[in-house]
Coordinates of C-alpha atoms in Angstrom, one line a residue:
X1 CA 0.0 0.0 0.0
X2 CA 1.3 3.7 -1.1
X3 CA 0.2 6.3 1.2
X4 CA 1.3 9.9 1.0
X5 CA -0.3 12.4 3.8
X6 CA -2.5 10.4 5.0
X7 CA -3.7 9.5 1.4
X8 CA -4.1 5.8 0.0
X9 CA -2.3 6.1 -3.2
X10 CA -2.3 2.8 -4.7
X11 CA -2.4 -1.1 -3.1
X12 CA -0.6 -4.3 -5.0
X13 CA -1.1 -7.8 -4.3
X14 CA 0.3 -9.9 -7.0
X15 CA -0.8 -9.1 -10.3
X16 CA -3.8 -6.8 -8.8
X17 CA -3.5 -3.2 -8.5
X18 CA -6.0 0.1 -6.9
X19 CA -8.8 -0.6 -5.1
X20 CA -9.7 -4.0 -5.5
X21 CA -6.1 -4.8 -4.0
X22 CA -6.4 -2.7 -1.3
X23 CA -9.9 -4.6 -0.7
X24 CA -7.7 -8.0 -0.4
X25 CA -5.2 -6.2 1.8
X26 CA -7.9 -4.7 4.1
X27 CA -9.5 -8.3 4.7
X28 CA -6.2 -9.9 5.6
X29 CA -6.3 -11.5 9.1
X30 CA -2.8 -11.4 10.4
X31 CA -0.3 -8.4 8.6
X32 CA 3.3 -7.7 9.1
X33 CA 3.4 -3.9 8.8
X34 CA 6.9 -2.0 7.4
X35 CA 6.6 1.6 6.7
X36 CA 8.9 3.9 4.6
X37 CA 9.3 7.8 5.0
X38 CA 10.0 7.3 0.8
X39 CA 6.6 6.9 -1.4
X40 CA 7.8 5.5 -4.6
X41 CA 4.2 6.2 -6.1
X42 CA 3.4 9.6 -6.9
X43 CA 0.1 9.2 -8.9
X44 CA -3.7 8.4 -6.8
X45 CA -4.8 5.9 -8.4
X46 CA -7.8 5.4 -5.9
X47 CA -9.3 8.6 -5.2
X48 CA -11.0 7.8 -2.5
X49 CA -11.2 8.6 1.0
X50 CA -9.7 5.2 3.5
X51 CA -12.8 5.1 5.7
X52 CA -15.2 3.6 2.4
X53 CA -12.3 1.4 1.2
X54 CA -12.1 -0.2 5.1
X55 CA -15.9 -0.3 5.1
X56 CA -16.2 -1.8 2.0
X57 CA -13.7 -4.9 2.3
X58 CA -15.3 -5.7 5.5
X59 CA -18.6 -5.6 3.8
X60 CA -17.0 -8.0 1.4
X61 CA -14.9 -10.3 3.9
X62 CA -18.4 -11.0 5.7
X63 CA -19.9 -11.9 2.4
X64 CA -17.1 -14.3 1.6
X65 CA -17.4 -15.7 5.1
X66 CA -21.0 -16.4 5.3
X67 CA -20.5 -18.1 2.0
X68 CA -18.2 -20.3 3.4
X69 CA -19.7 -21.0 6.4
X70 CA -23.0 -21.6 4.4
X71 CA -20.9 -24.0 1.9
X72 CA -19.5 -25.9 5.3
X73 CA -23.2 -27.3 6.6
X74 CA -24.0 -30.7 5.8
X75 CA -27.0 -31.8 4.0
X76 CA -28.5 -33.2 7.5
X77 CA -28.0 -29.9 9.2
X78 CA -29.7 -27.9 6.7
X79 CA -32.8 -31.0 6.5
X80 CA -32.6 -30.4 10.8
X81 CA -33.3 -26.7 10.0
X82 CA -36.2 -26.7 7.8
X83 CA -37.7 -30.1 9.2
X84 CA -41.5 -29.6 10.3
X85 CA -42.6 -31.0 13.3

């Protein structure tokens, strides 16, 4: 992640660049953290304020995890749930 005054710049994970990289980065679990007083980047290429982008991969972590968590149950468990008695 590029940050310049406060300002997110740019993110890069892999091949991804801008926003949707900073999404990833954002929804990461455990981070190691090194910081630079040099900011190779000099162009925003997010233009946008931190507060959405945090908001947003959150928004889209939960979605991923629900989907996962919805994948996980067994065919029994989701039978148990909708069973009439």
């Amino acid at each position: 992640m590029f940050f310049r005054d406060g300002q997110l710049l740019d993110a890069r994970v892999d091949e991804l660049q801008g926003i949707d990289a900073a999404y990833i980065i954002f929804s990461w679990e455990e981070v190691t953290l090194s910081i630079q007083n040099d900011c190779p980047q000099k162009d925003n290429k997010i233009n946008s304020d931190l507060q959405p982008i945090i908001l947003e991969a959150m928004r889209l972590k939960d979605e991923a995890d629900d989907e996962e968590t919805e994948a996980g149950q067994s065919d029994e468990e989701t039978i148990e749930d909708f069973s009439i008695t």
